[in-house]
Amino acid sequence: MTDYFDRLIKDEIRVLIDEKKLCSGLTLAFGTTNNSVNYNYGITGNNRLNVSIETIIDLASITKLFLSFAYFHLYDTKLVDFKRPISYYTNKFKNIKDFSLENLLHFNCILKTQHRISNMQYEQAVDEIIHISGKISNIPIYSDMPSIVLGFLFEEISQTTFGNYVDTLVERLSLNNTFWHSQKKYNNFMDYSGEIQISNNQIKSLVNPPLLVNDAKARTLSNNGQYLCGHAGVFSTCDDMVKLSQALLSNKIISEKSLNIIGTVLNANSEQRFGNLCYCKSPNKHLSEVPSNFSENAFAMSGFTGNYLCIDPQKKLFIFIGANKLSNRISKCDDSIEIADSIISVNNRKIVCSKDFVFIKDRLRDVCSDYLLKTF
């Protein structure tokens, strides 16, 4: 049985990397509270190192799960009631003061700044966030903005920054290669350089410096590495993500009660289902970030750089995928552009578009979930 799944997993990894070329390489781990299995294949990007369990990865939106854990820590210590409005905790964010924490945690709102914050100075960007406006939505809509607001709000409630919370968690769990600001020198890291985006028929080549958060909003709001933004900014390794997942399943980060309600769906009005800063199981298997054979309260998050983490609190299982789907690839493009077998022709040059990575990756995820449920 193990040999059978081993072949299936290696086949799916080769489809992603060698056949479809949707990523340059990946590191994969899945397991239980006490055991895990690891696979590594391909290279880190233009720095051309072999991917390993110790390769540094920009977790991107998986940072949102760290923020969710931070809020459930406050919930466990009775410092928050998610149903209370923002105005109960602070006199900032006056334009959305009546929104509850629950509205933000479950993406049940549409938030907009007056101007794009990506290229602003730090002080201007913070002012835009403080004066953000929006409306409650009956249909949850995924966006970075609720997490950004919650990152600032966390400090108002807890009297410590989100970055400090992550630092404390990292130290307590001995996650030696997890960080959001570090002076340490790392040799093996995912190199996301060479990313291309096409918008309004304009081709844009992005500069993605090594070990600097890929998300432009997070870079601006970090104020040169002084602050951790709520939606992106944490770096880690597959090895540390195994430790984090196992600690979470062992109730060493938040309580068992909190772990079991992170993936609670409040609004089933959309095909995509959300819990507290996470995706939940959807009846539409094509859109579901959670494997169909995982529990109903399992939850997951994907990162734009090519990452994925899924936790099943009931069955005590986890899956982590850390890939590089940006290096020398088109990460975003206009819907009108023709994509033929993951290839786009740009100025007579054929370039891989990694837009479908998220769906092809699900095949690998599902083989891992089958392996877990049939062999562990």
CSV table of C-alpha atoms in Angstrom, one decimal, residues 31-322:
chain,number,residue,atom,x,y,z
A,31,GLY,CA,1.2,13.3,8.7
A,32,THR,CA,-0.3,13.1,12.1
A,33,THR,CA,0.6,14.5,15.6
A,34,ASN,CA,3.5,12.1,15.9
A,35,ASN,CA,4.5,11.0,12.4
A,36,SER,CA,5.2,12.6,9.0
A,37,VAL,CA,6.3,11.8,5.5
A,38,ASN,CA,8.4,14.2,3.4
A,39,TYR,CA,9.2,14.5,-0.3
A,40,ASN,CA,11.5,17.0,-2.0
A,41,TYR,CA,11.9,17.5,-5.8
A,42,GLY,CA,13.1,20.1,-8.2
A,43,ILE,CA,15.1,23.4,-7.7
A,44,THR,CA,14.5,26.6,-5.8
A,45,GLY,CA,14.4,28.9,-8.8
A,46,ASN,CA,17.1,31.0,-10.5
A,47,ASN,CA,19.5,30.3,-7.7
A,48,ARG,CA,19.2,26.6,-8.8
A,49,LEU,CA,19.6,24.9,-5.5
A,50,ASN,CA,18.0,21.5,-4.7
A,51,VAL,CA,14.8,22.0,-2.7
A,52,SER,CA,15.0,20.4,0.7
A,53,ILE,CA,12.9,20.3,3.9
A,54,GLU,CA,15.2,23.2,5.1
A,55,THR,CA,14.5,25.4,2.1
A,56,ILE,CA,13.3,28.9,3.2
A,57,ILE,CA,9.8,29.6,1.8
A,58,ASP,CA,7.8,32.8,1.7
A,59,LEU,CA,4.5,31.6,3.2
A,60,ALA,CA,2.6,34.5,1.8
A,61,SER,CA,-1.1,34.2,2.8
A,62,ILE,CA,-0.5,31.3,5.2
A,63,THR,CA,0.5,34.2,7.4
A,64,LYS,CA,-3.3,34.7,7.8
A,65,LEU,CA,-3.4,31.4,9.7
A,66,PHE,CA,-0.8,32.7,12.2
A,67,LEU,CA,-3.1,35.7,12.7
A,68,SER,CA,-6.1,33.4,13.2
A,69,PHE,CA,-4.1,31.5,15.9
A,70,ALA,CA,-3.3,34.9,17.5
A,71,TYR,CA,-6.9,35.8,17.7
A,72,PHE,CA,-7.9,32.4,19.1
A,73,HIS,CA,-5.2,32.8,21.7
A,74,LEU,CA,-7.0,36.0,22.7
A,75,TYR,CA,-10.3,34.1,22.6
A,76,ASP,CA,-8.9,31.4,24.8
A,77,THR,CA,-7.8,34.0,27.4
A,78,LYS,CA,-11.2,35.7,27.2
A,79,LEU,CA,-9.7,39.0,25.8
A,80,VAL,CA,-12.1,39.1,22.8
A,81,ASP,CA,-15.6,38.4,21.9
A,82,PHE,CA,-15.7,38.0,18.1
A,83,LYS,CA,-19.3,39.3,17.9
A,84,ARG,CA,-18.4,42.7,19.4
A,85,PRO,CA,-17.9,45.6,17.0
A,86,ILE,CA,-14.5,47.2,16.3
A,87,SER,CA,-15.6,50.3,18.3
A,88,TYR,CA,-15.6,48.2,21.5
A,89,TYR,CA,-11.9,47.8,21.2
A,90,THR,CA,-10.6,51.0,19.7
A,91,ASN,CA,-11.7,54.4,18.5
A,92,LYS,CA,-9.7,53.9,15.3
A,93,PHE,CA,-11.2,52.6,12.0
A,94,LYS,CA,-14.2,55.0,12.4
A,95,ASN,CA,-15.5,54.2,8.9
A,96,ILE,CA,-16.0,50.5,9.8
A,97,LYS,CA,-16.5,50.9,13.6
A,98,ASP,CA,-19.7,48.9,13.6
A,99,PHE,CA,-18.2,45.9,11.8
A,100,SER,CA,-17.7,42.9,14.2
A,101,LEU,CA,-14.5,41.0,14.5
A,102,GLU,CA,-16.5,38.1,13.1
A,103,ASN,CA,-17.2,40.0,10.0
A,104,LEU,CA,-13.5,40.5,9.3
A,105,LEU,CA,-12.4,37.0,10.4
A,106,HIS,CA,-14.9,35.4,8.0
A,107,PHE,CA,-14.4,37.7,5.0
A,108,ASN,CA,-18.0,38.9,5.4
A,109,CYS,CA,-17.2,42.4,4.3
A,110,ILE,CA,-15.8,44.4,1.4
A,111,LEU,CA,-13.1,46.8,2.5
A,112,LYS,CA,-11.4,49.4,0.2
A,113,THR,CA,-8.8,52.1,0.7
A,114,GLN,CA,-9.1,55.3,-1.3
A,115,HIS,CA,-5.8,54.7,-3.0
A,116,ARG,CA,-3.6,51.7,-3.7
A,117,ILE,CA,-1.1,51.4,-0.8
A,118,SER,CA,1.5,49.3,-2.6
A,119,ASN,CA,3.7,52.1,-3.6
A,120,MET,CA,3.1,54.5,-0.8
A,121,GLN,CA,5.3,55.6,2.1
A,122,TYR,CA,4.6,53.7,5.3
A,123,GLU,CA,2.9,56.6,7.1
A,124,GLN,CA,0.6,57.3,4.2
A,125,ALA,CA,-0.3,53.6,3.9
A,126,VAL,CA,-1.1,53.3,7.6
A,127,ASP,CA,-3.4,56.4,7.3
A,128,GLU,CA,-5.2,54.7,4.4
A,129,ILE,CA,-5.8,51.6,6.5
A,130,ILE,CA,-7.0,53.6,9.5
A,131,HIS,CA,-9.5,55.4,7.3
A,132,ILE,CA,-10.5,52.3,5.3
A,133,SER,CA,-14.2,52.1,4.4
A,134,GLY,CA,-16.5,49.3,3.3
A,135,LYS,CA,-19.7,47.4,3.7
A,136,ILE,CA,-20.9,44.1,5.2
A,137,SER,CA,-21.4,41.4,2.5
A,138,ASN,CA,-23.9,38.6,2.7
A,139,ILE,CA,-21.6,36.6,0.5
A,140,PRO,CA,-18.0,36.1,1.8
A,141,ILE,CA,-15.4,37.5,-0.5
A,142,TYR,CA,-11.7,36.6,-0.1
A,143,SER,CA,-9.5,39.6,0.3
A,144,ASP,CA,-6.3,40.7,2.1
A,145,MET,CA,-7.9,43.8,3.5
A,146,PRO,CA,-9.7,42.2,6.5
A,147,SER,CA,-6.4,40.5,7.6
A,148,ILE,CA,-4.5,43.8,7.3
A,149,VAL,CA,-7.1,45.6,9.5
A,150,LEU,CA,-7.0,42.7,12.0
A,151,GLY,CA,-3.3,42.8,12.2
A,152,PHE,CA,-3.4,46.5,13.3
A,153,LEU,CA,-6.4,45.8,15.6
A,154,PHE,CA,-4.6,42.9,17.3
A,155,GLU,CA,-2.2,45.4,18.8
A,156,GLU,CA,-5.0,47.6,20.1
A,157,ILE,CA,-6.6,44.6,21.9
A,158,SER,CA,-3.6,42.7,23.2
A,159,GLN,CA,-1.1,45.6,23.7
A,160,THR,CA,1.5,43.7,21.7
A,161,THR,CA,2.1,43.5,18.0
A,162,PHE,CA,1.3,40.6,15.8
A,163,GLY,CA,5.0,40.3,15.1
A,164,ASN,CA,5.7,39.9,18.8
A,165,TYR,CA,3.1,37.2,19.0
A,166,VAL,CA,4.7,35.3,16.1
A,167,ASP,CA,8.2,35.7,17.7
A,168,THR,CA,7.0,34.3,21.0
A,169,LEU,CA,5.3,31.3,19.2
A,170,VAL,CA,8.4,30.6,17.2
A,171,GLU,CA,10.6,30.7,20.3
A,172,ARG,CA,8.2,28.5,22.3
A,173,LEU,CA,8.0,25.8,19.6
A,174,SER,CA,11.7,26.0,18.6
A,175,LEU,CA,10.8,26.9,15.0
A,176,ASN,CA,14.4,27.8,14.3
A,177,ASN,CA,13.9,28.7,10.7
A,178,THR,CA,10.6,30.6,10.9
A,179,PHE,CA,10.8,34.4,10.9
A,180,TRP,CA,9.4,37.6,9.6
A,181,HIS,CA,12.5,39.7,10.2
A,182,SER,CA,15.9,38.1,10.4
A,183,GLN,CA,19.6,39.1,10.3
A,184,LYS,CA,20.6,35.4,9.9
A,185,LYS,CA,22.2,34.4,6.6
A,186,TYR,CA,20.3,31.7,4.7
A,187,ASN,CA,21.8,29.9,1.8
A,188,ASN,CA,19.0,27.6,0.7
A,189,PHE,CA,15.8,29.6,-0.1
A,190,MET,CA,13.1,29.8,-2.8
A,191,ASP,CA,14.2,32.4,-5.4
A,192,TYR,CA,11.0,34.0,-6.8
A,193,SER,CA,12.9,36.3,-9.3
A,194,GLY,CA,11.7,36.3,-12.9
A,195,GLU,CA,8.0,36.6,-12.1
A,196,ILE,CA,5.9,38.1,-14.9
A,197,GLN,CA,2.4,39.6,-14.7
A,198,ILE,CA,0.2,40.7,-17.6
A,199,SER,CA,-2.5,43.3,-16.9
A,200,ASN,CA,-4.4,45.4,-19.5
A,201,ASN,CA,-2.1,43.9,-22.1
A,202,GLN,CA,0.9,45.4,-20.3
A,203,ILE,CA,3.8,43.0,-19.5
A,204,LYS,CA,5.4,43.6,-16.2
A,205,SER,CA,8.6,41.9,-15.0
A,206,LEU,CA,8.7,42.0,-11.2
A,207,VAL,CA,11.8,42.4,-9.0
A,208,ASN,CA,11.5,39.9,-6.2
A,209,PRO,CA,14.6,40.3,-4.0
A,210,PRO,CA,15.6,37.2,-2.0
A,211,LEU,CA,14.1,36.8,1.5
A,212,LEU,CA,11.9,39.9,1.1
A,213,VAL,CA,8.2,39.3,1.3
A,214,ASN,CA,6.7,39.0,-2.2
A,215,ASP,CA,3.5,40.9,-1.5
A,216,ALA,CA,3.9,44.6,-2.2
A,217,LYS,CA,1.3,45.7,0.4
A,218,ALA,CA,3.1,43.7,3.1
A,219,ARG,CA,6.5,45.3,2.1
A,220,THR,CA,5.0,48.8,2.4
A,221,LEU,CA,3.3,48.1,5.7
A,222,SER,CA,6.4,46.4,7.2
A,223,ASN,CA,8.2,49.8,7.3
A,224,ASN,CA,11.5,48.2,6.3
A,225,GLY,CA,11.0,45.1,8.3
A,226,GLN,CA,9.8,46.7,11.6
A,227,TYR,CA,6.3,45.3,11.5
A,228,LEU,CA,4.6,42.1,10.4
A,229,CYS,CA,1.5,42.6,8.3
A,230,GLY,CA,-1.6,40.5,9.0
A,231,HIS,CA,-1.9,39.0,5.5
A,232,ALA,CA,1.6,38.1,4.5
A,233,GLY,CA,5.2,38.3,5.7
A,234,VAL,CA,6.1,35.1,7.5
A,235,PHE,CA,8.9,32.9,6.1
A,236,SER,CA,9.5,29.2,7.2
A,237,THR,CA,10.6,25.8,6.1
A,238,CYS,CA,8.8,22.5,5.5
A,239,ASP,CA,10.5,21.1,8.6
A,240,ASP,CA,9.2,24.0,10.8
A,241,MET,CA,5.7,23.7,9.3
A,242,VAL,CA,5.6,20.1,10.3
A,243,LYS,CA,6.5,21.1,13.9
A,244,LEU,CA,3.9,23.9,13.8
A,245,SER,CA,1.1,21.6,12.5
A,246,GLN,CA,1.9,18.9,15.0
A,247,ALA,CA,2.0,21.4,17.9
A,248,LEU,CA,-1.4,22.8,16.7
A,249,LEU,CA,-2.9,19.3,16.6
A,250,SER,CA,-1.6,18.6,20.1
A,251,ASN,CA,-3.3,21.8,21.4
A,252,LYS,CA,0.0,23.4,22.2
A,253,ILE,CA,-0.9,26.7,20.3
A,254,ILE,CA,-4.6,27.1,21.0
A,255,SER,CA,-7.2,25.1,22.9
A,256,GLU,CA,-8.9,22.1,21.5
A,257,LYS,CA,-12.2,24.0,21.5
A,258,SER,CA,-10.6,26.9,19.4
A,259,LEU,CA,-8.9,24.5,17.0
A,260,ASN,CA,-12.3,22.8,16.4
A,261,ILE,CA,-14.0,26.1,15.6
A,262,ILE,CA,-11.5,27.8,13.4
A,263,GLY,CA,-13.0,26.0,10.4
A,264,THR,CA,-16.6,26.9,11.3
A,265,VAL,CA,-18.6,28.2,8.3
A,266,LEU,CA,-20.9,31.0,9.2
A,267,ASN,CA,-22.1,31.8,5.7
A,268,ALA,CA,-22.9,29.1,3.1
A,269,ASN,CA,-24.1,31.6,0.4
A,270,SER,CA,-21.1,31.0,-1.8
A,271,GLU,CA,-19.5,28.0,-3.4
A,272,GLN,CA,-16.2,29.0,-1.7
A,273,ARG,CA,-16.6,28.4,2.1
A,274,PHE,CA,-14.6,30.4,4.7
A,275,GLY,CA,-13.8,29.9,8.4
A,276,ASN,CA,-11.7,32.3,10.5
A,277,LEU,CA,-9.1,33.6,8.1
A,278,CYS,CA,-9.1,30.2,6.3
A,279,TYR,CA,-10.8,28.2,3.6
A,280,CYS,CA,-13.2,25.4,4.6
A,281,LYS,CA,-14.6,22.3,2.8
A,282,SER,CA,-16.9,23.2,-0.1
A,283,PRO,CA,-19.5,21.0,-1.7
A,284,ASN,CA,-17.9,22.1,-5.0
A,285,LYS,CA,-14.9,19.8,-5.0
A,286,HIS,CA,-13.2,21.8,-7.8
A,287,LEU,CA,-13.2,24.9,-5.6
A,288,SER,CA,-12.7,23.3,-2.2
A,289,GLU,CA,-9.3,23.9,-0.6
A,290,VAL,CA,-10.0,21.0,1.8
A,291,PRO,CA,-9.8,17.4,0.6
A,292,SER,CA,-13.3,15.8,0.3
A,293,ASN,CA,-12.3,12.9,2.7
A,294,PHE,CA,-11.2,15.3,5.5
A,295,SER,CA,-13.5,16.2,8.3
A,296,GLU,CA,-16.2,18.9,8.0
A,297,ASN,CA,-14.2,21.3,10.4
A,298,ALA,CA,-10.9,20.9,8.5
A,299,PHE,CA,-9.4,24.2,7.3
A,300,ALA,CA,-6.8,25.3,4.8
A,301,MET,CA,-5.0,28.3,3.4
A,302,SER,CA,-3.0,28.7,0.2
A,303,GLY,CA,-0.1,31.2,-0.4
A,304,PHE,CA,0.4,33.1,-3.7
A,305,THR,CA,4.0,32.0,-4.0
A,306,GLY,CA,2.9,28.4,-4.3
A,307,ASN,CA,2.2,27.1,-0.7
A,308,TYR,CA,-0.6,25.2,1.0
A,309,LEU,CA,-1.4,24.1,4.5
A,310,CYS,CA,-4.4,22.0,5.6
A,311,ILE,CA,-5.3,21.0,9.1
A,312,ASP,CA,-7.9,18.4,10.1
A,313,PRO,CA,-8.5,18.9,13.9
A,314,GLN,CA,-10.9,15.9,14.1
A,315,LYS,CA,-8.7,13.3,12.4
A,316,LYS,CA,-5.5,14.9,13.6
A,317,LEU,CA,-4.0,15.2,10.1
A,318,PHE,CA,-2.1,17.8,8.2
A,319,ILE,CA,-0.7,18.5,4.7
A,320,PHE,CA,1.9,21.1,3.8
A,321,ILE,CA,3.1,21.9,0.3
A,322,GLY,CA,5.9,24.5,-0.3
